Short mmCIF file of C-alpha atoms in Angstrom, two decimals:
data_model
loop_
_atom_site.label_atom_id
_atom_site.label_comp_id
_atom_site.label_asym_id
_atom_site.label_seq_id
_atom_site.Cartn_x
_atom_site.Cartn_y
_atom_site.Cartn_z
CA UNK A 1 17.95 -37.15 -11.90
CA UNK A 2 15.07 -36.43 -9.55
CA UNK A 3 12.53 -37.08 -12.31
CA UNK A 4 12.59 -40.84 -11.56
CA UNK A 5 13.02 -41.81 -15.18
CA UNK A 6 9.74 -40.30 -16.38
CA UNK A 7 9.38 -39.57 -20.06
CA UNK A 8 9.08 -35.79 -20.28
CA UNK A 9 8.35 -33.55 -23.21
CA UNK A 10 9.83 -30.05 -23.01
CA UNK A 11 7.82 -27.13 -24.36
CA UNK A 12 8.86 -23.52 -24.83
CA UNK A 13 6.60 -21.08 -23.04
CA UNK A 14 6.66 -17.28 -23.25
CA UNK A 15 6.11 -15.68 -19.86
CA UNK A 16 3.47 -12.94 -19.81
CA UNK A 17 5.62 -9.86 -19.62
CA UNK A 18 5.71 -6.20 -20.36
CA UNK A 19 8.19 -3.91 -21.97
CA UNK A 20 11.33 -5.88 -22.64
CA UNK A 21 11.74 -8.91 -24.87
CA UNK A 22 9.49 -11.74 -23.61
CA UNK A 23 11.26 -14.03 -21.20
CA UNK A 24 11.41 -17.69 -22.22
CA UNK A 25 11.35 -20.47 -19.67
CA UNK A 26 11.04 -24.21 -19.98
CA UNK A 27 8.16 -25.92 -18.27
CA UNK A 28 8.10 -29.69 -17.96
CA UNK A 29 5.03 -31.27 -19.44
CA UNK A 30 4.27 -34.83 -20.36
CA UNK A 31 1.98 -37.79 -20.32
CA UNK A 32 2.67 -38.78 -16.71
CA UNK A 33 3.16 -35.75 -14.49
CA UNK A 34 1.30 -37.03 -11.44
CA UNK A 35 4.46 -37.49 -9.38
CA UNK A 36 7.75 -35.59 -9.24
CA UNK A 37 10.68 -35.82 -6.86
CA UNK A 38 13.22 -33.17 -5.90
CA UNK A 39 15.37 -32.05 -3.00
CA UNK A 40 13.30 -28.95 -2.15
CA UNK A 41 9.87 -27.84 -3.35
CA UNK A 42 9.05 -24.13 -3.30
CA UNK A 43 5.46 -22.90 -3.19
CA UNK A 44 5.09 -19.56 -4.94
CA UNK A 45 6.97 -18.00 -7.86
CA UNK A 46 7.01 -14.45 -6.60
CA UNK A 47 10.35 -12.83 -5.93
CA UNK A 48 10.72 -14.60 -2.60
CA UNK A 49 10.11 -18.09 -3.94
CA UNK A 50 12.26 -17.52 -7.02
CA UNK A 51 15.09 -16.11 -4.88
CA UNK A 52 14.93 -19.16 -2.63
CA UNK A 53 14.95 -21.48 -5.63
CA UNK A 54 17.93 -19.70 -7.17
CA UNK A 55 19.95 -19.99 -3.96
CA UNK A 56 19.12 -23.69 -3.64
CA UNK A 57 19.92 -24.44 -7.28
CA UNK A 58 23.23 -22.59 -6.97
CA UNK A 59 24.09 -24.91 -4.05
CA UNK A 60 23.43 -27.98 -6.21
CA UNK A 61 19.96 -28.86 -4.95
CA UNK A 62 17.18 -29.97 -7.28
CA UNK A 63 14.19 -27.65 -7.00
CA UNK A 64 10.58 -27.58 -8.15
CA UNK A 65 8.71 -24.25 -7.94
CA UNK A 66 4.91 -24.42 -7.96
CA UNK A 67 2.98 -21.28 -8.92
CA UNK A 68 -0.80 -21.01 -8.89
CA UNK A 69 -0.94 -18.16 -11.40
CA UNK A 70 -0.27 -18.35 -15.14
CA UNK A 71 2.73 -16.05 -14.66
CA UNK A 72 5.66 -15.48 -12.35
CA UNK A 73 6.21 -12.36 -10.29
CA UNK A 74 3.65 -12.50 -7.49
CA UNK A 75 2.78 -8.97 -6.47
CA UNK A 76 4.83 -7.54 -9.33
CA UNK A 77 2.81 -7.38 -12.54
CA UNK A 78 3.76 -5.28 -15.58
CA UNK A 79 1.48 -4.28 -18.44
CA UNK A 80 1.97 -2.75 -21.87
CA UNK A 81 -0.45 0.09 -22.58
CA UNK A 82 -2.11 0.72 -25.92
CA UNK A 83 0.57 3.28 -26.80
CA UNK A 84 3.39 0.84 -25.97
CA UNK A 85 4.39 2.37 -22.64
CA UNK A 86 5.00 -0.01 -19.75
CA UNK A 87 3.34 0.41 -16.36
CA UNK A 88 3.48 -1.67 -13.20
CA UNK A 89 0.17 -2.69 -11.72
CA UNK A 90 1.99 -4.05 -8.67
CA UNK A 91 5.32 -3.16 -7.08
CA UNK A 92 7.34 -0.73 -9.16
CA UNK A 93 9.89 1.35 -7.27
CA UNK A 94 13.48 0.73 -6.17
CA UNK A 95 15.35 2.49 -3.36
CA UNK A 96 19.14 3.00 -3.26
CA UNK A 97 19.38 0.84 -0.12
CA UNK A 98 17.64 -2.15 -1.74
CA UNK A 99 20.94 -3.80 -2.57
CA UNK A 100 19.63 -7.23 -3.56
CA UNK A 101 17.29 -5.72 -6.12
CA UNK A 102 20.00 -3.46 -7.50
CA UNK A 103 22.46 -6.35 -7.77
CA UNK A 104 19.90 -8.42 -9.67
CA UNK A 105 19.12 -5.46 -11.93
CA UNK A 106 22.80 -5.34 -12.87
CA UNK A 107 23.04 -9.10 -13.27
CA UNK A 108 20.04 -9.24 -15.61
CA UNK A 109 21.08 -6.17 -17.58
CA UNK A 110 17.90 -4.25 -16.74
CA UNK A 111 17.55 -0.46 -16.81
CA UNK A 112 16.25 1.89 -14.15
CA UNK A 113 15.35 5.57 -14.38
CA UNK A 114 14.68 8.14 -11.70
CA UNK A 115 11.11 8.90 -10.70
CA UNK A 116 10.13 12.37 -11.87
CA UNK A 117 9.86 14.70 -8.87
CA UNK A 118 10.78 18.14 -10.23
CA UNK A 119 8.43 21.00 -9.43
CA UNK A 120 5.79 21.79 -6.87
CA UNK A 121 3.43 19.37 -5.16
CA UNK A 122 -0.30 19.78 -4.55
CA UNK A 123 -2.59 19.02 -1.63
CA UNK A 124 -6.39 18.95 -1.78
CA UNK A 125 -7.98 19.37 1.62
CA UNK A 126 -11.48 20.59 2.45
CA UNK A 127 -12.03 21.57 -1.16
CA UNK A 128 -8.96 23.84 -1.27
CA UNK A 129 -5.91 23.14 -3.46
CA UNK A 130 -2.57 24.07 -1.90
CA UNK A 131 0.64 24.33 -3.93
CA UNK A 132 3.84 23.70 -1.99
CA UNK A 133 7.42 22.49 -2.29
CA UNK A 134 8.62 19.10 -1.10
CA UNK A 135 6.87 15.95 0.01
CA UNK A 136 4.51 17.24 2.71
CA UNK A 137 2.31 20.35 2.96
CA UNK A 138 2.74 22.68 5.91
CA UNK A 139 0.51 25.61 6.83
CA UNK A 140 2.98 27.47 9.00
CA UNK A 141 6.05 27.20 11.21
CA UNK A 142 4.07 25.50 13.98
CA UNK A 143 3.06 22.64 11.68
CA UNK A 144 6.63 22.27 10.39
CA UNK A 145 7.94 22.11 13.97
CA UNK A 146 5.26 19.57 14.87
CA UNK A 147 6.22 17.33 11.97
CA UNK A 148 9.88 17.53 12.95
CA UNK A 149 9.26 16.55 16.56
CA UNK A 150 6.83 13.77 15.58
CA UNK A 151 9.27 12.43 13.00
CA UNK A 152 12.07 12.48 15.57
CA UNK A 153 9.99 10.47 18.04
CA UNK A 154 9.08 7.86 15.42
CA UNK A 155 12.69 7.67 14.21
CA UNK A 156 13.90 6.97 17.74
CA UNK A 157 11.21 4.38 18.31
CA UNK A 158 11.83 2.64 14.96
CA UNK A 159 15.58 2.48 15.63
CA UNK A 160 14.93 0.76 18.98
CA UNK A 161 12.90 -2.16 17.57
CA UNK A 162 14.74 -5.53 17.36
CA UNK A 163 13.92 -6.28 13.72
CA UNK A 164 14.34 -10.04 14.09
CA UNK A 165 12.11 -10.18 17.17
CA UNK A 166 9.95 -7.06 17.72
CA UNK A 167 8.01 -8.79 20.49
CA UNK A 168 11.14 -8.74 22.68
CA UNK A 169 11.27 -4.93 22.83
CA UNK A 170 11.20 -3.81 26.50
CA UNK A 171 7.99 -1.87 25.84
CA UNK A 172 6.44 -4.44 23.50
CA UNK A 173 3.37 -4.99 25.68
CA UNK A 174 2.60 -1.26 25.62
CA UNK A 175 3.50 -0.69 21.96
CA UNK A 176 1.60 -3.69 20.64
CA UNK A 177 -1.64 -2.81 22.41
CA UNK A 178 -1.60 0.79 21.15
CA UNK A 179 -2.77 1.53 17.60
CA UNK A 180 -0.70 3.71 15.33
CA UNK A 181 -3.60 6.15 15.25
CA UNK A 182 -3.52 6.44 19.06
CA UNK A 183 0.24 7.07 18.96
CA UNK A 184 -0.29 9.82 16.39
CA UNK A 185 -2.98 11.51 18.49
CA UNK A 186 -0.72 11.43 21.54
CA UNK A 187 2.46 12.63 19.84
CA UNK A 188 1.41 15.07 17.09
CA UNK A 189 0.22 18.45 18.32
CA UNK A 190 -1.41 20.11 15.29
CA UNK A 191 -4.41 19.08 13.21
CA UNK A 192 -2.41 19.07 9.96
CA UNK A 193 0.45 17.17 11.57
CA UNK A 194 -1.97 14.45 12.70
CA UNK A 195 -3.62 14.37 9.26
CA UNK A 196 -0.26 13.89 7.52
CA UNK A 197 0.82 11.08 9.83
CA UNK A 198 -2.57 9.38 9.59
CA UNK A 199 -2.45 9.76 5.81
CA UNK A 200 0.64 7.57 5.83
CA UNK A 201 -1.33 4.66 7.31
CA UNK A 202 -3.09 3.71 4.08
CA UNK A 203 -0.33 5.22 1.90
CA UNK A 204 2.38 2.99 3.39
CA UNK A 205 0.52 0.01 4.84
CA UNK A 206 -2.74 0.06 2.79
CA UNK A 207 -4.74 -0.14 6.02
CA UNK A 208 -5.96 2.59 8.33
CA UNK A 209 -3.66 3.76 11.11
CA UNK A 210 -6.32 2.59 13.57
CA UNK A 211 -5.84 -0.99 12.35
CA UNK A 212 -2.09 -1.21 13.04
CA UNK A 213 -0.23 -1.61 16.26
CA UNK A 214 2.41 1.07 16.70
CA UNK A 215 4.90 -1.77 17.29
CA UNK A 216 4.25 -2.96 13.74
CA UNK A 217 4.45 0.54 12.29
CA UNK A 218 7.78 1.16 14.03
CA UNK A 219 9.12 -2.25 12.95
CA UNK A 220 8.10 -1.65 9.34
CA UNK A 221 9.67 1.81 9.22
CA UNK A 222 12.78 0.50 10.96
CA UNK A 223 13.23 -2.36 8.52
CA UNK A 224 13.60 0.19 5.70
CA UNK A 225 15.87 2.55 7.59
CA UNK A 226 13.18 4.91 8.81
CA UNK A 227 9.86 6.54 7.99
CA UNK A 228 11.51 9.27 5.92
CA UNK A 229 13.25 6.67 3.74
CA UNK A 230 10.01 4.84 2.99
CA UNK A 231 8.06 7.97 2.09
CA UNK A 232 10.75 9.85 0.12
CA UNK A 233 11.10 9.87 -3.65
CA UNK A 234 14.70 10.94 -4.33
CA UNK A 235 16.90 8.61 -2.31
CA UNK A 236 13.91 6.83 -0.77
CA UNK A 237 11.31 4.18 -1.40
CA UNK A 238 10.08 5.78 -4.65
CA UNK A 239 13.51 6.65 -6.05
CA UNK A 240 13.63 4.73 -9.36
CA UNK A 241 11.53 2.69 -11.77
CA UNK A 242 12.10 -0.06 -14.32
CA UNK A 243 12.15 0.74 -18.02
CA UNK A 244 10.78 -2.74 -18.76
CA UNK A 245 8.59 -3.02 -15.66
CA UNK A 246 9.45 -4.58 -12.33
CA UNK A 247 8.11 -7.99 -13.34
CA UNK A 248 11.22 -8.27 -15.51
CA UNK A 249 13.08 -9.21 -12.31
CA UNK A 250 10.95 -12.32 -11.84
CA UNK A 251 11.03 -13.15 -15.55
CA UNK A 252 14.81 -13.01 -15.46
CA UNK A 253 15.05 -15.32 -12.45
CA UNK A 254 12.58 -17.76 -14.01
CA UNK A 255 14.68 -17.85 -17.17
CA UNK A 256 17.60 -19.05 -15.05
CA UNK A 257 15.45 -21.77 -13.50
CA UNK A 258 14.40 -23.42 -16.75
CA UNK A 259 12.57 -26.66 -16.16
CA UNK A 260 11.95 -25.93 -12.48
CA UNK A 261 9.01 -23.50 -12.55
CA UNK A 262 5.51 -24.91 -13.02
CA UNK A 263 2.63 -22.52 -13.61
CA UNK A 264 -1.05 -23.10 -12.99
CA UNK A 265 -0.32 -25.38 -10.03
CA UNK A 266 -2.56 -24.51 -7.10
CA UNK A 267 -1.17 -26.08 -3.96
CA UNK A 268 -3.99 -27.57 -1.93
CA UNK A 269 -2.23 -29.68 0.70
CA UNK A 270 1.18 -30.34 2.21
CA UNK A 271 1.92 -33.43 4.27
CA UNK A 272 5.14 -34.27 6.04
CA UNK A 273 6.72 -37.07 8.03
CA UNK A 274 10.20 -38.05 9.16
CA UNK A 275 11.23 -38.87 5.59
CA UNK A 276 10.11 -35.74 3.75
CA UNK A 277 7.18 -33.71 2.44
CA UNK A 278 4.55 -34.20 -0.25
CA UNK A 279 3.02 -31.09 -1.85
CA UNK A 280 -0.22 -31.77 -3.67
CA UNK A 281 -1.91 -29.88 -6.50
CA UNK A 282 -5.05 -31.10 -8.32
CA UNK A 283 -3.08 -32.90 -11.05
CA UNK A 284 0.43 -33.05 -9.60
CA UNK A 285 2.20 -34.03 -6.41
CA UNK A 286 5.82 -33.33 -5.55
CA UNK A 287 7.90 -35.31 -3.08
CA UNK A 288 10.87 -33.52 -1.53
CA UNK A 289 13.12 -33.49 1.48
CA UNK A 290 11.86 -30.06 2.54
CA UNK A 291 9.40 -27.37 1.45
CA UNK A 292 9.58 -23.58 1.41
CA UNK A 293 6.22 -21.82 1.40
CA UNK A 294 6.75 -18.35 -0.08
CA UNK A 295 3.23 -16.97 0.35
CA UNK A 296 1.68 -14.25 2.51
CA UNK A 297 0.84 -15.82 5.88
CA UNK A 298 -2.92 -15.53 5.37
CA UNK A 299 -2.68 -17.46 2.06
CA UNK A 300 -0.29 -20.00 3.55
CA UNK A 301 -2.97 -20.62 6.18
CA UNK A 302 -5.44 -21.74 3.51
CA UNK A 303 -3.34 -24.77 2.59
CA UNK A 304 -4.28 -28.03 4.34
CA UNK A 305 -1.42 -29.47 6.36
CA UNK A 306 -0.94 -32.99 7.66
CA UNK A 307 -0.23 -33.06 10.48
CA UNK A 308 -2.04 -29.76 11.14
CA UNK A 309 -0.06 -26.64 11.87
CA UNK A 310 0.71 -25.97 15.55
CA UNK A 311 -1.88 -23.66 17.12
CA UNK A 312 0.49 -20.68 17.34
CA UNK A 313 1.35 -20.81 13.64
CA UNK A 314 -2.26 -21.33 12.59
CA UNK A 315 -3.41 -18.46 14.79
CA UNK A 316 -0.78 -16.19 13.23
CA UNK A 317 -2.16 -16.83 9.74
CA UNK A 318 -5.61 -15.81 10.96
CA UNK A 319 -4.36 -12.54 12.44
CA UNK A 320 -2.15 -11.13 9.69
CA UNK A 321 -4.57 -9.75 7.10
CA UNK A 322 -3.53 -8.30 3.76
CA UNK A 323 -3.95 -4.62 3.09
CA UNK A 324 -6.37 -3.27 0.48
CA UNK A 325 -5.24 -1.12 -2.43
CA UNK A 326 -6.54 -0.02 -5.81
CA UNK A 327 -3.91 1.14 -8.30
CA UNK A 328 -5.19 3.36 -11.13
CA UNK A 329 -3.38 4.76 -14.19
CA UNK A 330 -4.58 7.75 -16.21
CA UNK A 331 -2.87 8.10 -19.58
CA UNK A 332 -2.62 11.46 -21.38
CA UNK A 333 -1.05 12.56 -24.64
CA UNK A 334 1.56 14.56 -22.71
CA UNK A 335 2.55 15.13 -19.06
CA UNK A 336 0.82 18.52 -19.17
CA UNK A 337 1.29 19.22 -15.45
CA UNK A 338 5.05 19.52 -15.94
CA UNK A 339 4.53 22.65 -18.07
CA UNK A 340 2.88 24.21 -15.03
CA UNK A 341 5.92 23.48 -12.88
CA UNK A 342 4.26 20.55 -11.08
CA UNK A 343 5.88 17.28 -10.03
CA UNK A 344 2.62 15.32 -10.26
CA UNK A 345 2.68 14.48 -6.53
CA UNK A 346 -0.74 15.07 -4.96
CA UNK A 347 -2.13 14.33 -1.49
CA UNK A 348 -5.90 14.50 -1.13
CA UNK A 349 -8.59 14.02 1.48
CA UNK A 350 -10.74 12.36 -1.18
CA UNK A 351 -11.35 8.61 -1.40
CA UNK A 352 -10.31 8.29 -5.05
CA UNK A 353 -7.49 8.87 -5.44
CA UNK A 354 -5.85 9.61 -2.11
CA UNK A 355 -2.30 9.82 -3.46
CA UNK A 356 -1.01 10.64 -6.96
CA UNK A 357 2.42 10.35 -8.62
CA UNK A 358 3.80 11.20 -12.04
CA UNK A 359 4.17 7.76 -13.61
CA UNK A 360 5.14 8.85 -17.12
CA UNK A 361 7.75 6.91 -19.13
CA UNK A 362 11.35 8.09 -19.05
CA UNK A 363 11.11 9.76 -22.46
CA UNK A 364 7.87 11.57 -21.56
CA UNK A 365 6.36 10.25 -24.80
CA UNK A 366 3.03 10.38 -22.99
CA UNK A 367 1.79 11.52 -19.62
CA UNK A 368 0.69 9.04 -16.96
CA UNK A 369 -0.66 9.84 -13.53
CA UNK A 370 -0.72 7.05 -10.98
CA UNK A 371 -3.47 7.15 -8.37
CA UNK A 372 -3.77 5.09 -5.20
CA UNK A 373 -6.86 4.35 -3.14
CA UNK A 374 -6.04 2.32 -0.05
CA UNK A 375 -7.34 1.03 3.24
CA UNK A 376 -10.93 1.72 4.28
CA UNK A 377 -11.83 3.82 1.18
CA UNK A 378 -10.48 1.06 -1.08
CA UNK A 379 -12.81 -1.45 0.56
CA UNK A 380 -15.73 0.76 -0.36
CA UNK A 381 -14.64 1.64 -3.87
CA UNK A 382 -13.62 -1.89 -4.87
CA UNK A 383 -17.36 -2.64 -4.83
CA UNK A 384 -17.98 0.02 -7.50
CA UNK A 385 -17.52 -0.58 -11.22
CA UNK A 386 -14.32 0.42 -13.05
CA UNK A 387 -16.33 3.09 -14.85
CA UNK A 388 -17.52 4.54 -11.54
CA UNK A 389 -13.99 4.53 -10.13
CA UNK A 390 -12.63 6.22 -13.25
CA UNK A 391 -15.30 8.92 -13.24
CA UNK A 392 -14.88 9.72 -9.54
CA UNK A 393 -11.08 9.73 -9.62
CA UNK A 394 -10.82 11.81 -12.80
CA UNK A 395 -13.13 14.37 -11.18
CA UNK A 396 -10.64 14.63 -8.31
CA UNK A 397 -7.73 15.01 -10.74
CA UNK A 398 -9.57 17.77 -12.57
CA UNK A 399 -10.11 19.54 -9.28
CA UNK A 400 -6.37 19.67 -8.61
CA UNK A 401 -4.87 19.85 -12.14
CA UNK A 402 -7.65 21.65 -14.00
CA UNK A 403 -9.85 20.59 -16.94
CA UNK A 404 -6.97 19.05 -18.90
CA UNK A 405 -7.09 16.15 -16.45
CA UNK A 406 -10.40 15.15 -18.02
CA UNK A 407 -8.69 14.28 -21.30
CA UNK A 408 -7.77 10.68 -20.38
CA UNK A 409 -6.90 8.57 -23.44
CA UNK A 410 -6.58 5.26 -21.56
CA UNK A 411 -7.52 4.16 -18.06
CA UNK A 412 -6.03 1.06 -16.45
CA UNK A 413 -6.59 -0.20 -12.91
CA UNK A 414 -5.82 -3.22 -10.77
CA UNK A 415 -7.41 -4.44 -7.54
CA UNK A 416 -5.03 -6.72 -5.68
CA UNK A 417 -7.62 -7.75 -3.14
CA UNK A 418 -9.64 -9.24 -6.02
CA UNK A 419 -6.70 -11.44 -7.08
CA UNK A 420 -7.34 -15.00 -5.95
CA UNK A 421 -3.69 -15.68 -5.26
CA UNK A 422 -2.88 -12.38 -3.54
CA UNK A 423 -6.11 -11.26 -1.82
CA UNK A 424 -4.59 -7.88 -1.10
CA UNK A 425 -1.41 -5.88 -0.89
CA UNK A 426 1.01 -4.42 -0.24
CA UNK A 427 1.70 -6.98 2.46
CA UNK A 428 0.24 -8.69 5.48
CA UNK A 429 -0.07 -6.39 8.48
CA UNK A 430 -0.01 -6.84 12.25
CA UNK A 431 -3.02 -5.47 14.15
CA UNK A 432 -2.72 -4.76 17.89
CA UNK A 433 -1.63 -7.79 19.87
CA UNK A 434 -0.43 -9.90 16.96
CA UNK A 435 3.32 -9.37 17.28
CA UNK A 436 3.29 -9.99 21.01
CA UNK A 437 1.15 -13.14 20.86
CA UNK A 438 2.19 -14.75 17.58
CA UNK A 439 5.33 -13.07 16.28
CA UNK A 440 7.67 -15.92 17.18
CA UNK A 441 5.78 -18.19 14.75
CA UNK A 442 6.32 -15.92 11.73
CA UNK A 443 9.63 -17.42 10.57
CA UNK A 444 9.99 -20.52 12.73
CA UNK A 445 10.05 -23.71 10.59
CA UNK A 446 7.41 -26.32 11.30
CA UNK A 447 9.13 -29.65 10.86
CA UNK A 448 10.30 -29.78 7.25
CA UNK A 449 8.29 -26.72 6.17
CA UNK A 450 10.03 -23.33 6.03
CA UNK A 451 8.50 -19.89 5.50
CA UNK A 452 9.50 -17.14 3.09
CA UNK A 453 7.64 -14.16 1.64
CA UNK A 454 8.26 -10.46 2.21
CA UNK A 455 6.22 -10.50 5.42
CA UNK A 456 8.98 -12.58 7.04
CA UNK A 457 11.77 -10.16 6.10
CA UNK A 458 13.74 -8.03 8.53
CA UNK A 459 15.11 -5.68 5.84
CA UNK A 460 12.63 -3.73 3.72
CA UNK A 461 9.74 -5.88 4.93
CA UNK A 462 6.78 -5.57 2.58
CA UNK A 463 8.94 -4.78 -0.46
CA UNK A 464 10.63 -6.82 -3.20
CA UNK A 465 13.95 -6.35 -1.42
CA UNK A 466 12.40 -7.96 1.66
CA UNK A 467 10.96 -10.77 -0.45
CA UNK A 468 14.42 -11.57 -1.81
CA UNK A 469 16.00 -11.45 1.65
CA UNK A 470 13.33 -13.78 3.02
CA UNK A 471 13.78 -16.26 0.19
CA UNK A 472 17.53 -16.34 0.67
CA UNK A 473 17.13 -16.74 4.43
CA UNK A 474 14.73 -19.69 4.04
CA UNK A 475 17.05 -21.32 1.50
CA UNK A 476 19.92 -20.87 3.93
CA UNK A 477 17.96 -22.61 6.67
CA UNK A 478 17.31 -25.57 4.39
CA UNK A 479 20.91 -25.82 3.19
CA UNK A 480 22.24 -25.67 6.75
CA UNK A 481 19.95 -28.52 7.82
CA UNK A 482 20.87 -30.59 4.77
CA UNK A 483 24.54 -30.06 5.52
CA UNK A 484 23.98 -31.12 9.11
CA UNK A 485 22.22 -34.25 7.93
CA UNK A 486 25.33 -35.27 6.05
#
């Protein structure tokens, strides 16, 4: 046993959850918990860290997972509303090509249901509400043609990016010094076409298009199979939702790692030498052969390392900021917009919200609209009070849906940038120059320390699917080295 003969008391703990039956996991507690030993220590109990731990445990390795929060799930976080409906304040959607997520859904016996997208969409621009069919508004044939040619150019560019090494693209120097906004201005020919593409900057990346390199935008789209896949509902990135909330994935994995997951453990320092690593929290240290850090790069950079990180790795963590997003839920007695033949999808030129989806439960027992405010507007509005955000955003909803939108029975919001152990979402982004200068340090192990987290994924980067892929990849690196060591 890697517990070195310590006397340990085992306590049953209910994970904070939403929707389904509470998950139960065993946490080790006891009189002397200052020192623990294991084969591999994992920092972070989001889906990447838990996926890494599961792969290691399945291979017979002893694992300790350290999580700073009082819950598992990372950037997935489910909540039960006053009426009993479940909403996700973090990640929530599943796409048909996210095979790891779908396999785990089946393994855990979880249920998905299709996102409601029947009916017309709405766009609010310059004070005018436009009703239209499909995902994107078009004024005329010229705009439609412009969107087609712009989409074709981005599809070709995304398909050309080497997903495991974007900085090796033949045009990397040009693509990584150009912002996504500049690419849009050069390649879209109509005002509405440019507005739609620029709208997708905050909607997809939660930063402005001017803050991204086009190399990163193309990589990100390419990792998911294309821009159209990421933005689509049916068959795309918003295809399906969890009946019990997406955090049920993490709760299910934690249940299978009983005794290995330790909550409330803020990792402050990691030291390593030729014999192993020591991960230190305020009241606990863990000795292991290797460590996997499953955190966004900017948070991983806040840990103290001995010896210090190489300059390239440290510089990367300073140049990969998290996006900014506010997620707001408006609960109604019924999904009244459906009676008007509306899908609930809204694009606006307002700050709050910029983007709206129908987020009602499968049985439509109540109506829920989901509003997003992201990027530059989110940085402004996160400084307002919840009451101010609610008032401003409900006024926008009333403008597009009519006075019934004022009849909110419950308002719930979440600011991920305010979370101490996230500091933003949806993921870390690459501004101009970052991929070219620092990309090779993103996944490269530093001694006995390996890196996971959705930012390191090459498939569905930025999503839970990417988080799982990254965790499995990091675990594979560790297992291969352990096998080589005999």
